[in-house]
C-alpha cells in the first residue's frame, strides 16, 4: 500500500486513510490545488521544480549535512548520524514545505498566504518564504502557543507576517487549524492556505511529503557516501508527521531499513476519560481512526468521536491527529510507532546540548530520547534533527526547573 | 415524498431555522423547537455538537461549546429528538466524525439507523463533500432519510451536477463564501447561485448570513423556495439562555413573514 507508483501518488488515499473531508466552499480550491500540484510539481511545468530546487539551495541552504555524532555513538555503542535540518534556513525542516507551497501559490496566481502554526516553526518558515517571494502572509496561532513560543512570534512579525491569536478551546494547534480553515473558506478565491504538515485534505499529505522528501533523499545519498550502505534504521519525531515522512519516504521501499516514528508520550499514554483529555500527543500509538481537518486518519478522540485536547511539552507535537500516510504505514507495519514522555524528551534536550554542542528542538528531543531505549538498533542509525531549540528556551527553562535532570543548567544564580 | 420535500411543497417560502441541540442545556431544546414551530418554521435543523466545527463561525461555535459543556452526546441527542412532539420535520446537522464513530462498530450505518428511529427526516454534514458520501448516501436511502448537500458560490459545472444527482429533501444554497454567521446584507453571490440552480428538481433554501425578515424577503424574491437561518436564533439563546422561547418564536415569525412577502413582492411604498 505504500508503493508510490504514479496512480497512488495522486489518489489521495493511503489504504483506508486520507481523502477530502472539507466544507463544500473549499472543494474547488482543493481541486485547483491538486491540478496545480500535478502540473507544476509532478510535471515540472514552467520549470517550477527547477526554481524550487534552486531556491531551496540558495535561500534555504540545502543540502544540510549528515553529521556523525561521535559522543553519542560512543555512548550507545552504535553509529549515530544526525541529519541536520536544524541548519536549514529558519532553523527547521519546515522551510522545505513552506517554500514549496508559497512558490506554488505564486505560480497559481494567488495573492495572499495564510498558515496555522503550533510551535511557530511553520509560521516562521511561511513568513520567511512569503517575504522572500513577496506575498502577503497571515498566521493563525493559539494564544497558549503564542505565550510559550515568543521568539518565533517576533520572528514572524519581523518578516512582515500578520499574527492572528486564537483563543478558543485549548489555544493550541488544533484551534489554530480550525480558524485557518474558516479563513480559507472565506477568502478561497485569492488565498492559498499553507498547511504545515502531512495532514489535511488531499493533495496536502502527498504534496507536503513530496516537498519534505528531500530530507531522506539527501540522507540516503550521504550515507552511501559515508559508509557505502543504507542505514539500519531511521528515527524521526512525529507530531503531524512532516519531518517523519520527509525522512522516511526515500527509505520506504528499502525493507532492510527500520523506520521508527517517535511520538510525544506527554505525561501519560492513558486517556483521562473524566476530563476528556489526552495527556499526550501519541495518535499513532493510541489514536483511533476518524475524520479531522479534511482527512481520515488516526485521532485522539473519545468514544463519541469528540476530539480530545492533546498535550506535549513540545508545542510543535501537540496535535490530536497525524498524517494519513503515516497512519497507513504504521498499520501495515512498515513504520513502527513508539513514544517517549515529556521528562525523557527534556533530558534528551539537555543531553544533546551538552554532549554534541547542538541545541535541538523539543520536538526532535523526542527522537533523540528514544536512542536511550532502542532495542535492536543495528550499526548505523540516522536521527532526523528536525529543528533547532532556540525557540524552546523559555519553555525549557520553565520545565527544567520542575524536574531533576542530570547535567541541566539552571538560571538560579542570575535571579 | 419525503417529509422535508412535503414541507417545502406546502409553502412557497419555507423557513428553516437552526439551533444547536443542548444549548444552553438539553432540557431547553424542546421548548426552543416548539417555539420555532409555533413561529412558522417549516423544517428545523438541530445541530449535534462536534468539538471541531470548521464550517461554522464564532456564534455557532460558541453554542456548540455550551452544548458540549452541558453534556450533549449523540445518544442524548437521539433521545431528545425522539421525545420532541412537533409536526415539523427535523434535520440533524453535524460533522462526519460523529456519524462515523457512533455505535460499537465504526461506520455510518448505526448512526443513520438511530437517526431514523429517533424520527429525524434528514442529515446535513458540512464536512462531507459529495465525493466522500457514497456509504452515507446508501445508508440514508435505505432508512428513508434525506441527505441534504450544501452548494457554495464556488460550486459549478461538473461538481454542481454531482451534488444535484445526490441531494434530496432540499439543496442548501450557501449565500456567500465563508462560515455561518449573521450578516447585514444579502450577497450578490446568492442571485448567481440561485440562477445556476434554476434547473434543480429539489427546493432551494438559502442560508449563511440570513438574519432578518428583509433578508428572507429578498432571498425568496430572488427565486429561492426557502431560507435557512441559524446564527440569529443562536444569538437569542446566547443572550436569553433557558428563557429564549418567546423571542425565538417572534424572530421565526418575522423571518417567515419576510419569506412569504418575498413570494409576490409588493411595490415600494412612497
Coordinates of C-alpha atoms in Angstrom, one line a residue, chain B residues 23-157:
Chain B
X23 CA -27.6 24.9 24.1
X24 CA -27.6 26.0 26.9
X25 CA -28.8 22.7 28.2
X26 CA -30.6 19.6 26.8
X27 CA -33.9 20.4 28.6
X28 CA -34.1 23.9 26.9
X29 CA -34.1 22.4 23.4
X30 CA -37.6 21.0 23.5
X31 CA -39.1 24.4 24.3
X32 CA -36.9 26.1 21.7
X33 CA -38.1 23.7 19.0
X34 CA -41.7 24.2 19.9
X35 CA -41.3 28.0 19.8
X36 CA -39.7 27.8 16.3
X37 CA -42.5 25.6 15.1
X38 CA -45.1 28.0 16.5
X39 CA -43.3 30.9 14.9
X40 CA -43.8 29.3 11.5
X41 CA -40.7 27.0 10.9
X42 CA -41.4 24.5 8.1
X43 CA -38.3 22.4 8.7
X44 CA -36.0 22.7 11.8
X45 CA -32.2 22.0 11.8
X46 CA -30.8 20.7 15.0
X47 CA -27.1 20.8 15.4
X48 CA -25.4 17.8 17.0
X49 CA -22.3 19.4 18.5
X50 CA -18.8 18.4 17.3
X51 CA -15.7 19.7 19.0
X52 CA -14.1 21.0 15.8
X53 CA -16.8 22.8 13.8
X54 CA -14.7 24.1 10.9
X55 CA -17.7 25.2 8.8
X56 CA -19.3 27.3 11.5
X57 CA -18.5 30.8 12.6
X58 CA -17.9 32.1 16.1
X59 CA -21.7 32.3 17.0
X60 CA -22.5 28.7 16.4
X61 CA -19.0 27.5 17.5
X62 CA -19.8 29.1 21.0
X63 CA -23.2 27.4 21.0
X64 CA -21.6 24.1 20.3
X65 CA -19.1 24.6 23.1
X66 CA -22.0 25.4 25.5
X67 CA -23.9 22.3 24.4
X68 CA -20.8 20.1 24.9
X69 CA -20.2 21.6 28.3
X70 CA -23.8 20.8 29.2
X71 CA -23.2 17.2 28.3
X72 CA -24.8 16.8 24.9
X73 CA -23.8 13.5 23.2
X74 CA -25.1 11.6 20.2
X75 CA -27.1 9.3 22.4
X76 CA -28.7 12.1 24.3
X77 CA -29.4 13.9 21.0
X78 CA -31.3 10.9 19.7
X79 CA -33.3 10.6 23.0
X80 CA -34.1 14.3 22.8
X81 CA -35.3 14.1 19.2
X82 CA -37.4 11.1 19.9
X83 CA -39.1 12.9 22.8
X84 CA -40.0 16.0 20.8
X85 CA -43.6 16.5 20.0
X86 CA -43.7 18.7 16.9
X87 CA -45.1 18.2 13.4
X88 CA -42.2 19.9 11.7
X89 CA -39.6 17.6 10.0
X90 CA -36.3 17.7 11.9
X91 CA -32.9 17.6 10.2
X92 CA -29.6 16.8 12.1
X93 CA -26.7 19.0 11.2
X94 CA -23.4 17.5 12.3
X95 CA -19.8 16.7 11.3
X96 CA -18.7 13.4 9.8
X97 CA -16.6 12.1 12.6
X98 CA -19.6 11.8 15.0
X99 CA -21.5 9.9 12.4
X100 CA -18.6 7.6 11.7
X101 CA -17.9 6.8 15.3
X102 CA -21.4 6.2 16.5
X103 CA -22.2 2.7 17.9
X104 CA -20.0 -0.2 18.7
X105 CA -18.6 -0.7 15.2
X106 CA -17.2 2.2 13.2
X107 CA -19.2 3.1 10.1
X108 CA -22.2 5.2 9.2
X109 CA -25.0 2.6 9.4
X110 CA -25.6 2.7 13.2
X111 CA -25.9 6.4 13.2
X112 CA -28.3 6.6 10.3
X113 CA -30.4 3.8 11.8
X114 CA -30.6 5.6 15.2
X115 CA -31.4 8.8 13.4
X116 CA -34.3 7.2 11.6
X117 CA -35.6 5.5 14.8
X118 CA -35.5 8.8 16.6
X119 CA -37.6 10.3 13.8
X120 CA -35.2 12.6 12.0
X121 CA -36.1 13.4 8.5
X122 CA -32.7 14.3 7.2
X123 CA -29.0 14.9 7.7
X124 CA -26.6 17.8 6.7
X125 CA -22.9 17.1 7.0
X126 CA -20.9 20.2 6.2
X127 CA -17.5 18.5 6.1
X128 CA -18.7 15.6 3.8
X129 CA -18.4 16.6 0.1
X130 CA -20.3 14.6 -2.4
X131 CA -17.1 12.7 -3.4
X132 CA -16.8 11.0 0.0
X133 CA -20.6 10.5 0.5
X134 CA -21.3 7.1 -1.1
X135 CA -21.7 5.0 2.0
X136 CA -23.7 7.6 3.9
X137 CA -26.0 8.2 0.9
X138 CA -26.7 4.5 0.7
X139 CA -27.5 4.2 4.4
X140 CA -29.8 7.3 4.2
X141 CA -31.6 5.9 1.2
X142 CA -32.1 2.6 3.0
X143 CA -33.6 4.3 6.0
X144 CA -35.6 6.9 4.0
X145 CA -33.7 9.8 5.4
X146 CA -32.8 12.8 3.1
X147 CA -29.2 13.7 2.7
X148 CA -29.0 17.5 2.2
X149 CA -25.9 18.9 0.5
X150 CA -24.6 22.4 0.6
X151 CA -23.9 24.2 -2.6
X152 CA -21.3 27.0 -2.3
X153 CA -20.8 30.1 -4.5
X154 CA -17.8 28.2 -5.9
X155 CA -19.7 25.0 -6.8
X156 CA -20.0 25.0 -10.5
X157 CA -20.1 22.7 -13.6

